[in-house]
Amino acid sequence: MDSEVLVALSLSMVGGLSTSLGALFVILTKAPNLKMLGLLQGFAAGLMLSISFFDLAHNAINSIGFLKGNIWFFGGVIFFAIIANFIPEPSLAPTIDAKNKKKKGDEGGKDIMKKHRRQVLFSGIITAVGISLHNFPEGMAVFLGSLKGLRVGLNLALAIALHNIPEGVAVALPVYFATQSKWQAFKLATVSGLAEPLGVIIVAYLFPSSLDPEILEGLLGSVGGVMAFLTLHEMLPLAFDYAGQKQAVKAVFFGMAFMSASLYFLEISLPSDVGL
């Protein structure tokens, strides 16, 4: 393996494994209540929406034009909307009638809590998927930045590491709540971060040097569409249910502001001819 790729892989591991640090904050503290979980889901939804609209879709439109960028973006939305029809969604609606509730009050409560956990687990998994998809171009950026020199690559990796910590929290918290397993929460958060070094490998070895940049930008725009659909279809309703609409909306905008600031600092860390 080339030394340049080894350096880029090492640097990307710094950023990628910072999601594990975020997971540690979750598993070393007391399990949160539903309201706290809802607020974090709103925050995570803000992160995802900001990444989708201000990063992936924005870059695609700037690179390949307004019409093509939007076609790729909404293509991603339609693609995942079709897939979502085949994904069974746990419901929080009680399935026990009134008579059974009187006879089996405790069982009914346990059944509803079990459905809560299933829905939260599903939300945690899709959060991990969305963050993993976003980590691919970050890994590519680390590789390209490291080609400019170790200092550039290291600064970029550290900047990415800082903004990956809350992403690790966003993945680990719902998984820990749903499974009560610290290991499962830590493992899924860590795996989502490992998409970053995988991005280094892809750009270094798997993508042909003649790959059309327009296709790559279009694919990333489609990823933005997928993430937007996941957020609005799954994460936002959960945040509303658990934290209340007003509090959840505040958390969403806080998450968007946080990620926008993070993306800005990432951008100024990059050399002028390299972008996320």
CSV table of C-alpha atoms in Angstrom, one decimal:
chain,number,residue,atom,x,y,z
A,1,MET,CA,0.0,0.0,0.0
A,2,ASP,CA,1.4,3.4,-0.9
A,3,SER,CA,2.7,5.6,1.9
A,4,GLU,CA,0.3,8.4,0.9
A,5,VAL,CA,-2.7,6.1,1.3
A,6,LEU,CA,-1.4,4.8,4.6
A,7,VAL,CA,-1.1,8.4,5.9
A,8,ALA,CA,-4.6,9.3,4.6
A,9,LEU,CA,-6.0,6.2,6.2
A,10,SER,CA,-4.4,7.0,9.6
A,11,LEU,CA,-5.7,10.5,9.5
A,12,SER,CA,-9.2,9.4,8.5
A,13,MET,CA,-9.3,7.0,11.4
A,14,VAL,CA,-8.8,10.0,13.7
A,15,GLY,CA,-11.9,11.6,12.3
A,16,GLY,CA,-13.9,8.4,11.9
A,17,LEU,CA,-13.3,7.0,15.4
A,18,SER,CA,-14.3,10.2,17.0
A,19,THR,CA,-17.8,8.9,16.6
A,20,SER,CA,-16.7,6.3,19.2
A,21,LEU,CA,-15.9,9.1,21.6
A,22,GLY,CA,-19.4,10.5,21.1
A,23,ALA,CA,-20.7,7.0,21.9
A,24,LEU,CA,-18.7,6.9,25.1
A,25,PHE,CA,-20.5,10.0,26.4
A,26,VAL,CA,-23.8,8.1,26.0
A,27,ILE,CA,-22.8,4.8,27.5
A,28,LEU,CA,-21.0,6.3,30.5
A,29,THR,CA,-24.0,8.3,31.6
A,30,LYS,CA,-27.5,7.3,32.8
A,31,ALA,CA,-30.0,6.2,30.2
A,32,PRO,CA,-32.0,9.3,29.1
A,33,ASN,CA,-35.8,9.7,29.4
A,34,LEU,CA,-38.0,10.0,26.3
A,35,LYS,CA,-38.0,13.8,26.2
A,36,MET,CA,-34.2,13.9,26.2
A,37,LEU,CA,-34.3,11.3,23.5
A,38,GLY,CA,-36.7,13.4,21.4
A,39,LEU,CA,-34.6,16.5,21.8
A,40,LEU,CA,-31.5,14.6,20.6
A,41,GLN,CA,-33.5,13.2,17.7
A,42,GLY,CA,-34.4,16.8,16.7
A,43,PHE,CA,-30.8,17.8,17.0
A,44,ALA,CA,-29.7,14.8,14.9
A,45,ALA,CA,-32.5,15.7,12.3
A,46,GLY,CA,-31.0,19.2,12.1
A,47,LEU,CA,-27.6,17.7,11.5
A,48,MET,CA,-28.9,15.5,8.7
A,49,LEU,CA,-31.0,18.3,7.0
A,50,SER,CA,-28.0,20.7,7.1
A,51,ILE,CA,-25.7,18.0,5.6
A,52,SER,CA,-28.3,17.2,3.0
A,53,PHE,CA,-29.3,20.7,1.8
A,54,PHE,CA,-26.3,22.9,2.6
A,55,ASP,CA,-23.6,20.4,1.8
A,56,LEU,CA,-24.4,17.5,-0.6
A,57,ALA,CA,-27.3,19.1,-2.6
A,58,HIS,CA,-25.7,22.5,-2.6
A,59,ASN,CA,-22.4,21.2,-3.9
A,60,ALA,CA,-24.2,19.1,-6.6
A,61,ILE,CA,-26.1,22.1,-7.8
A,62,ASN,CA,-23.0,24.3,-7.9
A,63,SER,CA,-21.0,21.7,-9.7
A,64,ILE,CA,-23.4,20.3,-12.3
A,65,GLY,CA,-26.1,23.0,-12.5
A,66,PHE,CA,-29.5,23.7,-10.9
A,67,LEU,CA,-31.6,21.3,-13.1
A,68,LYS,CA,-29.2,18.3,-13.0
A,69,GLY,CA,-28.5,18.8,-9.3
A,70,ASN,CA,-32.2,18.8,-8.5
A,71,ILE,CA,-32.9,15.8,-10.7
A,72,TRP,CA,-30.2,13.8,-8.9
A,73,PHE,CA,-31.5,15.0,-5.5
A,74,PHE,CA,-35.1,14.1,-6.1
A,75,GLY,CA,-34.0,10.9,-7.7
A,76,GLY,CA,-32.5,10.0,-4.4
A,77,VAL,CA,-35.8,11.0,-2.6
A,78,ILE,CA,-37.9,8.9,-4.9
A,79,PHE,CA,-35.5,5.9,-4.8
A,80,PHE,CA,-35.6,5.7,-1.0
A,81,ALA,CA,-39.4,6.5,-0.8
A,82,ILE,CA,-40.0,3.4,-2.9
A,83,ILE,CA,-37.6,1.3,-0.6
A,84,ALA,CA,-39.4,2.7,2.5
A,85,ASN,CA,-42.6,1.1,1.3
A,86,PHE,CA,-41.1,-2.3,1.9
A,87,ILE,CA,-39.6,-1.5,5.3
A,88,PRO,CA,-41.8,-2.6,8.1
A,89,GLU,CA,-42.3,0.3,10.5
A,90,PRO,CA,-43.1,-0.3,14.2
A,91,SER,CA,-46.2,1.6,15.4
A,92,LEU,CA,-46.7,3.2,18.8
A,93,ALA,CA,-50.4,2.7,18.6
A,94,PRO,CA,-51.7,0.3,21.3
A,95,THR,CA,-52.8,-3.1,19.9
A,96,ILE,CA,-54.6,-4.2,23.1
A,97,ASP,CA,-58.3,-3.4,23.4
A,98,ALA,CA,-59.8,-1.9,26.5
A,99,LYS,CA,-60.9,-5.2,28.1
A,100,ASN,CA,-57.5,-6.7,27.7
A,101,LYS,CA,-55.9,-3.5,29.2
A,102,LYS,CA,-58.0,-4.0,32.3
A,103,LYS,CA,-57.0,-7.6,32.6
A,104,LYS,CA,-53.4,-7.2,31.6
A,105,GLY,CA,-52.5,-3.6,32.6
A,106,ASP,CA,-48.8,-4.4,33.1
A,107,GLU,CA,-48.6,-6.5,30.0
A,108,GLY,CA,-50.1,-3.6,27.9
A,109,GLY,CA,-47.6,-1.2,29.3
A,110,LYS,CA,-44.7,-3.5,28.5
A,111,ASP,CA,-46.0,-4.0,25.0
A,112,ILE,CA,-46.2,-0.3,24.3
A,113,MET,CA,-42.7,0.2,25.8
A,114,LYS,CA,-41.4,-2.6,23.5
A,115,LYS,CA,-42.8,-0.8,20.5
A,116,HIS,CA,-41.2,2.4,21.7
A,117,ARG,CA,-37.8,0.6,21.8
A,118,ARG,CA,-38.3,-0.9,18.3
A,119,GLN,CA,-39.1,2.5,16.8
A,120,VAL,CA,-36.2,4.1,18.5
A,121,LEU,CA,-33.8,1.3,17.4
A,122,PHE,CA,-35.0,1.8,13.8
A,123,SER,CA,-34.4,5.5,14.0
A,124,GLY,CA,-30.9,4.9,15.4
A,125,ILE,CA,-30.1,2.5,12.6
A,126,ILE,CA,-31.2,5.0,9.8
A,127,THR,CA,-29.2,7.7,11.6
A,128,ALA,CA,-26.1,5.5,11.4
A,129,VAL,CA,-26.8,4.9,7.7
A,130,GLY,CA,-27.1,8.6,6.9
A,131,ILE,CA,-24.0,9.5,8.8
A,132,SER,CA,-22.1,6.7,7.2
A,133,LEU,CA,-23.1,8.0,3.8
A,134,HIS,CA,-21.9,11.5,4.7
A,135,ASN,CA,-18.6,10.1,6.0
A,136,PHE,CA,-17.6,8.8,2.6
A,137,PRO,CA,-16.9,12.2,1.0
A,138,GLU,CA,-15.2,13.3,4.2
A,139,GLY,CA,-12.8,10.4,3.8
A,140,MET,CA,-12.2,11.4,0.2
A,141,ALA,CA,-11.5,14.9,1.3
A,142,VAL,CA,-9.0,13.7,3.9
A,143,PHE,CA,-7.2,11.7,1.2
A,144,LEU,CA,-7.1,14.7,-1.2
A,145,GLY,CA,-6.0,17.0,1.6
A,146,SER,CA,-3.2,14.8,2.8
A,147,LEU,CA,-1.8,14.8,-0.8
A,148,LYS,CA,-1.2,18.5,-0.2
A,149,GLY,CA,0.9,17.7,2.9
A,150,LEU,CA,0.7,16.2,6.3
A,151,ARG,CA,-0.2,19.5,8.0
A,152,VAL,CA,-3.2,20.1,5.7
A,153,GLY,CA,-4.4,16.5,6.1
A,154,LEU,CA,-3.9,16.6,9.9
A,155,ASN,CA,-5.8,19.9,10.3
A,156,LEU,CA,-8.7,18.5,8.2
A,157,ALA,CA,-8.8,15.2,10.1
A,158,LEU,CA,-8.9,17.1,13.5
A,159,ALA,CA,-11.7,19.4,12.2
A,160,ILE,CA,-13.7,16.4,11.0
A,161,ALA,CA,-13.1,14.6,14.4
A,162,LEU,CA,-14.6,17.6,16.3
A,163,HIS,CA,-17.8,17.6,14.3
A,164,ASN,CA,-18.1,13.8,14.3
A,165,ILE,CA,-18.4,13.6,18.1
A,166,PRO,CA,-22.1,14.7,18.2
A,167,GLU,CA,-22.8,12.3,15.3
A,168,GLY,CA,-21.6,9.5,17.5
A,169,VAL,CA,-24.0,10.6,20.2
A,170,ALA,CA,-26.8,10.8,17.7
A,171,VAL,CA,-26.3,7.2,16.7
A,172,ALA,CA,-25.5,5.7,20.1
A,173,LEU,CA,-28.2,7.2,22.2
A,174,PRO,CA,-31.3,5.8,20.5
A,175,VAL,CA,-29.6,2.4,20.1
A,176,TYR,CA,-28.6,2.3,23.8
A,177,PHE,CA,-32.2,3.3,24.8
A,178,ALA,CA,-33.7,0.6,22.6
A,179,THR,CA,-31.4,-2.3,23.3
A,180,GLN,CA,-30.0,-1.4,26.8
A,181,SER,CA,-26.7,-2.7,25.5
A,182,LYS,CA,-23.7,-0.4,25.8
A,183,TRP,CA,-21.8,-2.7,23.4
A,184,GLN,CA,-24.4,-2.5,20.6
A,185,ALA,CA,-24.6,1.3,20.9
A,186,PHE,CA,-20.8,1.7,20.9
A,187,LYS,CA,-20.4,-0.8,18.0
A,188,LEU,CA,-23.0,0.8,15.7
A,189,ALA,CA,-21.6,4.3,16.3
A,190,THR,CA,-18.0,3.0,15.6
A,191,VAL,CA,-19.1,1.3,12.4
A,192,SER,CA,-20.7,4.5,11.1
A,193,GLY,CA,-17.4,6.3,11.6
A,194,LEU,CA,-15.5,3.6,9.8
A,195,ALA,CA,-17.1,4.8,6.6
A,196,GLU,CA,-14.6,7.5,6.6
A,197,PRO,CA,-11.4,5.4,6.0
A,198,LEU,CA,-13.5,3.4,3.6
A,199,GLY,CA,-14.0,6.6,1.6
A,200,VAL,CA,-10.2,6.9,1.5
A,201,ILE,CA,-9.9,3.4,0.0
A,202,ILE,CA,-12.6,4.0,-2.5
A,203,VAL,CA,-11.1,7.2,-3.9
A,204,ALA,CA,-7.6,5.8,-3.8
A,205,TYR,CA,-8.3,2.4,-5.4
A,206,LEU,CA,-11.8,1.7,-6.5
A,207,PHE,CA,-12.8,4.8,-8.4
A,208,PRO,CA,-11.3,4.9,-11.9
A,209,SER,CA,-9.2,7.9,-12.6
A,210,SER,CA,-11.4,8.6,-15.6
A,211,LEU,CA,-14.6,8.7,-13.5
A,212,ASP,CA,-16.8,11.6,-14.7
A,213,PRO,CA,-16.9,14.2,-11.9
A,214,GLU,CA,-20.4,15.1,-12.9
A,215,ILE,CA,-21.6,11.5,-12.1
A,216,LEU,CA,-19.8,11.6,-8.7
A,217,GLU,CA,-21.4,15.0,-7.8
A,218,GLY,CA,-24.8,13.7,-8.9
A,219,LEU,CA,-24.4,10.6,-6.8
A,220,LEU,CA,-23.6,12.7,-3.7
A,221,GLY,CA,-26.6,14.9,-4.5
A,222,SER,CA,-28.8,11.7,-4.5
A,223,VAL,CA,-27.3,10.8,-1.1
A,224,GLY,CA,-28.6,14.2,0.0
A,225,GLY,CA,-32.0,13.3,-1.2
A,226,VAL,CA,-32.0,10.0,0.6
A,227,MET,CA,-30.9,11.7,3.9
A,228,ALA,CA,-33.6,14.4,3.6
A,229,PHE,CA,-36.2,11.7,3.1
A,230,LEU,CA,-35.0,9.6,6.1
A,231,THR,CA,-34.9,12.7,8.3
A,232,LEU,CA,-38.4,14.0,7.5
A,233,HIS,CA,-40.0,10.5,7.3
A,234,GLU,CA,-38.5,8.9,10.4
A,235,MET,CA,-36.5,11.2,12.7
A,236,LEU,CA,-38.7,14.3,12.8
A,237,PRO,CA,-41.9,12.5,13.7
A,238,LEU,CA,-40.1,10.7,16.5
A,239,ALA,CA,-38.7,14.0,17.9
A,240,PHE,CA,-42.2,15.5,17.8
A,241,ASP,CA,-43.7,12.6,19.7
A,242,TYR,CA,-41.2,12.5,22.5
A,243,ALA,CA,-40.1,16.1,23.0
A,244,GLY,CA,-43.2,18.0,21.7
A,245,GLN,CA,-43.4,20.0,18.5
A,246,LYS,CA,-42.0,23.4,19.8
A,247,GLN,CA,-39.0,21.9,21.7
A,248,ALA,CA,-38.2,19.5,18.8
A,249,VAL,CA,-38.3,22.4,16.2
A,250,LYS,CA,-35.8,24.3,18.4
A,251,ALA,CA,-33.6,21.3,18.6
A,252,VAL,CA,-33.7,20.9,14.8
A,253,PHE,CA,-32.6,24.5,14.2
A,254,PHE,CA,-29.9,24.2,16.8
A,255,GLY,CA,-28.6,21.1,15.1
A,256,MET,CA,-28.7,22.8,11.7
A,257,ALA,CA,-26.8,25.8,13.1
A,258,PHE,CA,-24.2,23.5,14.7
A,259,MET,CA,-23.6,21.5,11.5
A,260,SER,CA,-23.5,24.7,9.4
A,261,ALA,CA,-20.8,26.1,11.6
A,262,SER,CA,-19.0,22.8,11.5
A,263,LEU,CA,-19.1,22.7,7.7
A,264,TYR,CA,-17.8,26.3,7.6
A,265,PHE,CA,-14.8,25.4,9.7
A,266,LEU,CA,-14.2,22.3,7.6
A,267,GLU,CA,-14.3,24.4,4.4
A,268,ILE,CA,-11.8,27.0,5.6
A,269,SER,CA,-9.5,24.1,6.7
A,270,LEU,CA,-9.4,22.8,3.1
A,271,PRO,CA,-6.9,24.1,0.5
A,272,SER,CA,-8.6,26.2,-2.2
A,273,ASP,CA,-8.7,23.4,-4.8
A,274,VAL,CA,-10.1,20.8,-2.5
A,275,GLY,CA,-13.7,20.7,-1.3
A,276,LEU,CA,-16.0,18.4,0.7
